[in-house]
């Protein structure tokens, strides 16, 4: 044990040469396994029917969403709003005419609900 000024530092010198530490497992030790699995997947190939089904499902969902949006816009267009209500919301909330009209349409012409929102 080395001492300095009478205080034991607790340091020991290794004189027997280099000491090998056991290999610690890394955080990403499964990289080789992941690569092998990916390679196996590529070798099997992607079935085109699965890909076509996924594309079809995605396209169907988009078309349903677009149709729902169009129907909502048609419903909102049917709502009658008063010009004075639009002006009131524009001045009170300091927003554009389009935003004021949209807010009134979404709240079926109810000025109080549009102002609160």
CSV table of N, CA and C in Angstrom, one decimal:
chain,number,residue,atom,x,y,z
A,1,UNK,N,0.8,-1.2,0.0
A,1,UNK,CA,0.0,0.0,0.0
A,1,UNK,C,0.9,1.2,0.0
A,2,UNK,N,0.6,2.2,-0.9
A,2,UNK,CA,1.4,3.4,-0.9
A,2,UNK,C,0.9,4.4,0.1
A,3,UNK,N,1.8,5.1,0.6
A,3,UNK,CA,1.4,6.1,1.6
A,3,UNK,C,2.0,7.5,1.2
A,4,UNK,N,1.3,8.5,1.6
A,4,UNK,CA,1.8,9.8,1.3
A,4,UNK,C,1.5,10.7,2.6
A,5,UNK,N,2.6,11.2,3.2
A,5,UNK,CA,2.4,12.0,4.3
A,5,UNK,C,1.8,11.2,5.5
A,6,UNK,N,2.0,9.9,5.6
A,6,UNK,CA,1.5,9.1,6.6
A,6,UNK,C,0.1,8.7,6.5
A,7,UNK,N,-0.5,9.0,5.3
A,7,UNK,CA,-1.9,8.6,5.1
A,7,UNK,C,-1.9,7.5,4.1
A,8,UNK,N,-2.6,6.4,4.4
A,8,UNK,CA,-2.7,5.3,3.5
A,8,UNK,C,-3.7,5.6,2.3
A,9,UNK,N,-3.2,5.5,1.1
A,9,UNK,CA,-4.1,5.9,0.0
A,9,UNK,C,-4.9,4.7,-0.5
A,10,UNK,N,-4.4,3.5,-0.1
A,10,UNK,CA,-5.2,2.3,-0.5
A,10,UNK,C,-4.9,1.9,-2.0
A,11,UNK,N,-3.8,2.4,-2.6
A,11,UNK,CA,-3.4,2.0,-3.9
A,11,UNK,C,-2.5,0.9,-3.9
A,12,UNK,N,-2.7,-0.1,-4.8
A,12,UNK,CA,-1.8,-1.2,-4.9
A,12,UNK,C,-1.3,-1.3,-6.3
A,13,UNK,N,-0.1,-1.6,-6.4
A,13,UNK,CA,0.5,-1.6,-7.8
A,13,UNK,C,0.5,-3.1,-8.2
A,14,UNK,N,0.1,-3.3,-9.4
A,14,UNK,CA,0.1,-4.7,-10.0
A,14,UNK,C,1.4,-4.9,-10.7
A,15,UNK,N,2.1,-5.9,-10.2
A,15,UNK,CA,3.4,-6.2,-10.8
A,15,UNK,C,3.5,-7.4,-11.6
A,16,UNK,N,2.4,-8.2,-11.6
A,16,UNK,CA,2.4,-9.4,-12.3
A,16,UNK,C,2.1,-9.3,-13.8
A,17,UNK,N,2.1,-8.1,-14.4
A,17,UNK,CA,1.8,-7.9,-15.8
A,17,UNK,C,0.4,-7.5,-16.1
A,18,UNK,N,0.0,-7.6,-17.3
A,18,UNK,CA,-1.4,-7.3,-17.7
A,18,UNK,C,-2.3,-8.3,-17.2
A,19,UNK,N,-3.4,-7.9,-16.7
A,19,UNK,CA,-4.4,-8.8,-16.2
A,19,UNK,C,-5.6,-8.6,-17.1
A,20,UNK,N,-6.1,-9.7,-17.6
A,20,UNK,CA,-7.3,-9.6,-18.6
A,20,UNK,C,-8.6,-9.7,-17.8
A,21,UNK,N,-9.4,-8.8,-18.1
A,21,UNK,CA,-10.8,-8.8,-17.5
A,21,UNK,C,-11.7,-9.6,-18.3
A,22,UNK,N,-12.6,-10.3,-17.7
A,22,UNK,CA,-13.6,-11.0,-18.5
A,22,UNK,C,-14.4,-10.1,-19.4
A,23,UNK,N,-14.8,-10.5,-20.6
A,23,UNK,CA,-15.5,-9.6,-21.5
A,23,UNK,C,-16.9,-9.3,-21.0
A,24,UNK,N,-17.2,-8.1,-20.9
A,24,UNK,CA,-18.5,-7.7,-20.4
A,24,UNK,C,-19.5,-7.7,-21.6
A,25,UNK,N,-20.7,-8.1,-21.3
A,25,UNK,CA,-21.7,-8.1,-22.4
A,25,UNK,C,-22.1,-6.7,-22.7
A,26,UNK,N,-22.1,-6.4,-24.0
A,26,UNK,CA,-22.4,-5.0,-24.4
A,26,UNK,C,-23.9,-4.8,-24.5
A,27,UNK,N,-24.3,-3.6,-24.6
A,27,UNK,CA,-25.7,-3.2,-24.6
A,27,UNK,C,-26.3,-3.7,-25.9
A,28,UNK,N,-25.6,-3.8,-27.0
A,28,UNK,CA,-26.1,-4.2,-28.3
A,28,UNK,C,-25.5,-5.5,-28.7
A,29,UNK,N,-25.5,-6.4,-27.8
A,29,UNK,CA,-24.9,-7.7,-28.1
A,29,UNK,C,-25.7,-8.6,-29.1
A,30,UNK,N,-27.0,-8.2,-29.3
A,30,UNK,CA,-27.8,-9.0,-30.2
A,30,UNK,C,-27.7,-8.5,-31.7
A,31,UNK,N,-26.8,-7.7,-32.0
A,31,UNK,CA,-26.7,-7.1,-33.3
A,31,UNK,C,-26.5,-8.2,-34.4
A,32,UNK,N,-25.6,-9.1,-34.1
A,32,UNK,CA,-25.4,-10.2,-35.0
A,32,UNK,C,-26.6,-11.1,-35.2
A,33,UNK,N,-27.3,-11.3,-34.1
A,33,UNK,CA,-28.6,-12.1,-34.2
A,33,UNK,C,-29.6,-11.4,-35.1
A,34,UNK,N,-29.7,-10.0,-34.8
A,34,UNK,CA,-30.7,-9.2,-35.6
A,34,UNK,C,-30.3,-9.2,-37.1
A,35,UNK,N,-29.1,-9.1,-37.4
A,35,UNK,CA,-28.6,-9.1,-38.8
A,35,UNK,C,-29.0,-10.5,-39.4
A,36,UNK,N,-28.7,-11.6,-38.7
A,36,UNK,CA,-29.0,-12.9,-39.3
A,36,UNK,C,-30.5,-13.1,-39.5
A,37,UNK,N,-31.3,-12.5,-38.6
A,37,UNK,CA,-32.8,-12.6,-38.7
A,37,UNK,C,-33.2,-11.8,-39.9
A,38,UNK,N,-32.7,-10.6,-40.1
A,38,UNK,CA,-33.0,-9.8,-41.2
A,38,UNK,C,-32.6,-10.5,-42.5
A,39,UNK,N,-31.5,-11.1,-42.6
A,39,UNK,CA,-31.0,-11.8,-43.8
A,39,UNK,C,-31.9,-12.9,-44.1
A,40,UNK,N,-32.4,-13.7,-43.1
A,40,UNK,CA,-33.3,-14.8,-43.3
A,40,UNK,C,-34.6,-14.3,-43.8
A,41,UNK,N,-35.1,-13.1,-43.3
A,41,UNK,CA,-36.3,-12.6,-43.8
A,41,UNK,C,-36.2,-12.2,-45.3
A,42,UNK,N,-35.1,-11.6,-45.7
A,42,UNK,CA,-34.9,-11.2,-47.1
A,42,UNK,C,-34.8,-12.5,-48.0
A,43,UNK,N,-34.2,-13.5,-47.5
A,43,UNK,CA,-34.1,-14.7,-48.3
A,43,UNK,C,-35.5,-15.3,-48.5
A,44,UNK,N,-36.3,-15.3,-47.5
A,44,UNK,CA,-37.7,-15.8,-47.7
A,44,UNK,C,-38.5,-14.9,-48.7
A,45,UNK,N,-38.2,-13.6,-48.7
A,45,UNK,CA,-38.8,-12.7,-49.6
A,45,UNK,C,-40.1,-12.2,-49.0
A,46,UNK,N,-40.5,-11.1,-49.4
A,46,UNK,CA,-41.8,-10.5,-49.0
A,46,UNK,C,-42.9,-10.9,-50.0
A,47,UNK,N,-43.9,-11.5,-49.4
A,47,UNK,CA,-45.0,-12.0,-50.3
A,47,UNK,C,-45.7,-10.8,-50.8
A,48,UNK,N,-45.9,-10.7,-52.1
A,48,UNK,CA,-46.5,-9.6,-52.8
A,48,UNK,C,-48.0,-9.5,-52.3
A,49,UNK,N,-48.6,-10.6,-52.0
A,49,UNK,CA,-50.0,-10.5,-51.6
A,49,UNK,C,-50.2,-9.7,-50.3
A,50,UNK,N,-49.2,-9.9,-49.4
A,50,UNK,CA,-49.3,-9.2,-48.1
A,50,UNK,C,-49.1,-7.7,-48.3
A,51,UNK,N,-48.2,-7.4,-49.2
A,51,UNK,CA,-47.9,-6.0,-49.5
A,51,UNK,C,-49.1,-5.4,-50.2
A,52,UNK,N,-49.7,-6.1,-51.1
A,52,UNK,CA,-50.9,-5.6,-51.8
A,52,UNK,C,-52.1,-5.4,-50.8
A,53,UNK,N,-52.2,-6.3,-49.9
A,53,UNK,CA,-53.3,-6.2,-48.9
A,53,UNK,C,-53.0,-5.0,-48.0
A,54,UNK,N,-51.8,-4.7,-47.6
A,54,UNK,CA,-51.5,-3.6,-46.8
A,54,UNK,C,-51.8,-2.3,-47.5
A,55,UNK,N,-51.4,-2.2,-48.8
A,55,UNK,CA,-51.7,-1.0,-49.6
A,55,UNK,C,-53.2,-0.8,-49.7
A,56,UNK,N,-53.9,-1.9,-49.9
A,56,UNK,CA,-55.4,-1.8,-50.1
A,56,UNK,C,-56.0,-1.3,-48.8
A,57,UNK,N,-55.6,-1.8,-47.7
A,57,UNK,CA,-56.2,-1.4,-46.4
A,57,UNK,C,-55.9,0.1,-46.2
A,58,UNK,N,-54.7,0.5,-46.5
A,58,UNK,CA,-54.4,1.9,-46.3
A,58,UNK,C,-55.2,2.8,-47.2
A,59,UNK,N,-55.3,2.4,-48.5
A,59,UNK,CA,-56.1,3.2,-49.4
A,59,UNK,C,-57.6,3.2,-49.0
A,60,UNK,N,-58.1,2.1,-48.6
A,60,UNK,CA,-59.5,2.1,-48.1
A,60,UNK,C,-59.7,3.1,-46.9
A,61,UNK,N,-58.8,3.1,-46.0
A,61,UNK,CA,-58.9,3.9,-44.8
A,61,UNK,C,-58.9,5.4,-45.3
A,62,UNK,N,-58.0,5.7,-46.2
A,62,UNK,CA,-57.9,7.1,-46.6
A,62,UNK,C,-59.2,7.5,-47.3
A,63,UNK,N,-59.7,6.7,-48.2
A,63,UNK,CA,-60.9,7.0,-48.9
A,63,UNK,C,-62.1,7.2,-47.9
A,64,UNK,N,-62.2,6.4,-46.9
A,64,UNK,CA,-63.2,6.6,-45.9
A,64,UNK,C,-63.1,7.9,-45.1
A,65,UNK,N,-61.8,8.2,-44.8
A,65,UNK,CA,-61.6,9.5,-44.1
A,65,UNK,C,-61.9,10.7,-45.0
A,66,UNK,N,-61.5,10.6,-46.3
A,66,UNK,CA,-61.8,11.7,-47.2
A,66,UNK,C,-63.3,11.9,-47.3
A,67,UNK,N,-64.1,10.7,-47.4
A,67,UNK,CA,-65.5,10.8,-47.6
A,67,UNK,C,-66.1,11.4,-46.3
A,68,UNK,N,-65.7,11.0,-45.2
A,68,UNK,CA,-66.2,11.6,-43.9
A,68,UNK,C,-65.9,13.1,-43.9
A,69,UNK,N,-64.8,13.5,-44.3
A,69,UNK,CA,-64.4,15.0,-44.3
A,69,UNK,C,-65.4,15.7,-45.3
A,70,UNK,N,-65.6,15.2,-46.4
A,70,UNK,CA,-66.5,15.8,-47.4
A,70,UNK,C,-67.9,15.9,-46.9
A,71,UNK,N,-68.4,14.9,-46.2
A,71,UNK,CA,-69.7,14.9,-45.6
A,71,UNK,C,-69.8,15.9,-44.5
A,72,UNK,N,-68.8,16.1,-43.7
A,72,UNK,CA,-68.8,17.1,-42.6
A,72,UNK,C,-68.8,18.5,-43.2
A,73,UNK,N,-68.0,18.7,-44.3
A,73,UNK,CA,-68.0,20.0,-44.9
A,73,UNK,C,-69.4,20.3,-45.5
A,74,UNK,N,-70.1,19.3,-46.1
A,74,UNK,CA,-71.4,19.6,-46.6
A,74,UNK,C,-72.4,20.0,-45.5
A,75,UNK,N,-72.3,19.3,-44.3
A,75,UNK,CA,-73.1,19.6,-43.2
A,75,UNK,C,-72.9,21.0,-42.7
A,76,UNK,N,-71.6,21.4,-42.6
A,76,UNK,CA,-71.2,22.7,-42.1
A,76,UNK,C,-71.7,23.8,-43.1
A,77,UNK,N,-71.7,23.5,-44.4
A,77,UNK,CA,-72.1,24.5,-45.4
A,77,UNK,C,-73.6,24.8,-45.3
A,78,UNK,N,-74.3,23.8,-44.8
A,78,UNK,CA,-75.8,24.0,-44.7
A,78,UNK,C,-76.2,25.0,-43.5
A,79,UNK,N,-75.3,25.2,-42.6
A,79,UNK,CA,-75.5,26.0,-41.4
A,79,UNK,C,-75.6,27.5,-41.9
A,80,UNK,N,-76.7,28.1,-41.5
A,80,UNK,CA,-76.8,29.6,-41.8
A,80,UNK,C,-76.2,30.4,-40.7
A,81,UNK,N,-75.4,31.4,-41.0
A,81,UNK,CA,-74.8,32.2,-40.0
A,81,UNK,C,-75.2,33.7,-40.4
A,82,UNK,N,-75.3,34.5,-39.4
A,82,UNK,CA,-75.6,35.9,-39.6
A,82,UNK,C,-74.3,36.7,-39.7
A,83,UNK,N,-74.4,37.7,-40.6
A,83,UNK,CA,-73.2,38.5,-40.8
A,83,UNK,C,-72.8,39.3,-39.5
A,84,UNK,N,-73.8,39.7,-38.8
A,84,UNK,CA,-73.5,40.4,-37.5
A,84,UNK,C,-72.8,39.5,-36.5
A,85,UNK,N,-73.1,38.2,-36.5
A,85,UNK,CA,-72.4,37.3,-35.6
A,85,UNK,C,-71.0,37.1,-36.1
A,86,UNK,N,-70.8,37.1,-37.4
A,86,UNK,CA,-69.4,36.9,-37.9
A,86,UNK,C,-68.6,38.2,-37.5
A,87,UNK,N,-69.2,39.3,-37.7
A,87,UNK,CA,-68.5,40.6,-37.3
A,87,UNK,C,-68.2,40.6,-35.8
A,88,UNK,N,-69.1,40.2,-35.0
A,88,UNK,CA,-68.9,40.2,-33.5
A,88,UNK,C,-67.8,39.3,-33.1
A,89,UNK,N,-67.7,38.1,-33.7
A,89,UNK,CA,-66.7,37.2,-33.4
A,89,UNK,C,-65.3,37.7,-33.9
A,90,UNK,N,-65.3,38.3,-35.1
A,90,UNK,CA,-64.1,38.8,-35.6
A,90,UNK,C,-63.5,39.9,-34.7
A,91,UNK,N,-64.4,40.8,-34.2
A,91,UNK,CA,-63.9,41.9,-33.4
A,91,UNK,C,-63.5,41.4,-31.9
A,92,UNK,N,-64.4,40.5,-31.4
A,92,UNK,CA,-64.1,40.1,-30.0
A,92,UNK,C,-62.9,39.2,-29.9
A,93,UNK,N,-62.7,38.3,-30.9
A,93,UNK,CA,-61.6,37.4,-30.8
A,93,UNK,C,-60.4,37.8,-31.7
A,94,UNK,N,-60.6,38.8,-32.4
A,94,UNK,CA,-59.5,39.3,-33.3
A,94,UNK,C,-59.0,38.2,-34.2
A,95,UNK,N,-59.9,37.6,-34.9
A,95,UNK,CA,-59.5,36.5,-35.9
A,95,UNK,C,-60.1,36.9,-37.3
A,96,UNK,N,-59.6,36.1,-38.2
A,96,UNK,CA,-60.0,36.4,-39.6
A,96,UNK,C,-61.5,36.1,-39.8
A,97,UNK,N,-62.0,36.6,-40.9
A,97,UNK,CA,-63.4,36.3,-41.3
A,97,UNK,C,-63.6,34.8,-41.5
A,98,UNK,N,-62.7,34.1,-42.2
A,98,UNK,CA,-62.8,32.7,-42.4
A,98,UNK,C,-62.8,31.9,-41.1
A,99,UNK,N,-62.0,32.3,-40.2
A,99,UNK,CA,-61.9,31.6,-38.9
A,99,UNK,C,-63.2,31.8,-38.1
A,100,UNK,N,-63.7,33.0,-38.2
A,100,UNK,CA,-65.0,33.3,-37.5
A,100,UNK,C,-66.2,32.6,-38.1
A,101,UNK,N,-66.2,32.5,-39.4
A,101,UNK,CA,-67.3,31.8,-40.1
A,101,UNK,C,-67.2,30.3,-39.8
A,102,UNK,N,-66.0,29.8,-39.8
A,102,UNK,CA,-65.8,28.3,-39.5
A,102,UNK,C,-66.3,28.0,-38.1
A,103,UNK,N,-65.9,28.8,-37.2
A,103,UNK,CA,-66.2,28.6,-35.8
A,103,UNK,C,-67.8,28.7,-35.6
A,104,UNK,N,-68.4,29.6,-36.2
A,104,UNK,CA,-69.9,29.7,-36.1
A,104,UNK,C,-70.5,28.4,-36.8
A,105,UNK,N,-70.0,28.0,-37.9
A,105,UNK,CA,-70.6,26.8,-38.6
A,105,UNK,C,-70.4,25.6,-37.7
A,106,UNK,N,-69.2,25.4,-37.1
A,106,UNK,CA,-69.0,24.3,-36.3
A,106,UNK,C,-69.9,24.2,-35.0
A,107,UNK,N,-70.3,25.4,-34.6
A,107,UNK,CA,-71.2,25.5,-33.4
A,107,UNK,C,-72.6,25.8,-33.8
A,108,UNK,N,-73.0,25.5,-35.1
A,108,UNK,CA,-74.4,25.6,-35.6
A,108,UNK,C,-74.9,27.0,-35.4
A,109,UNK,N,-74.1,28.0,-35.6
A,109,UNK,CA,-74.6,29.4,-35.5
A,109,UNK,C,-74.7,29.9,-34.1
A,110,UNK,N,-74.3,29.2,-33.1
A,110,UNK,CA,-74.4,29.6,-31.7
A,110,UNK,C,-73.2,30.5,-31.4
A,111,UNK,N,-73.5,31.8,-31.2
A,111,UNK,CA,-72.4,32.8,-31.0
A,111,UNK,C,-71.7,32.6,-29.7
A,112,UNK,N,-72.4,32.3,-28.7
A,112,UNK,CA,-71.8,32.1,-27.4
A,112,UNK,C,-70.9,30.9,-27.4
A,113,UNK,N,-71.3,29.8,-27.9
A,113,UNK,CA,-70.5,28.6,-28.0
A,113,UNK,C,-69.2,28.8,-28.9
A,114,UNK,N,-69.4,29.6,-30.0
A,114,UNK,CA,-68.3,29.9,-30.9
A,114,UNK,C,-67.3,30.8,-30.2
A,115,UNK,N,-67.8,31.7,-29.4
A,115,UNK,CA,-66.9,32.6,-28.6
A,115,UNK,C,-66.1,31.9,-27.5
A,116,UNK,N,-66.8,30.9,-26.9
A,116,UNK,CA,-66.2,30.2,-25.8
A,116,UNK,C,-65.1,29.3,-26.4
A,117,UNK,N,-65.4,28.7,-27.5
A,117,UNK,CA,-64.4,27.8,-28.2
A,117,UNK,C,-63.2,28.5,-28.6
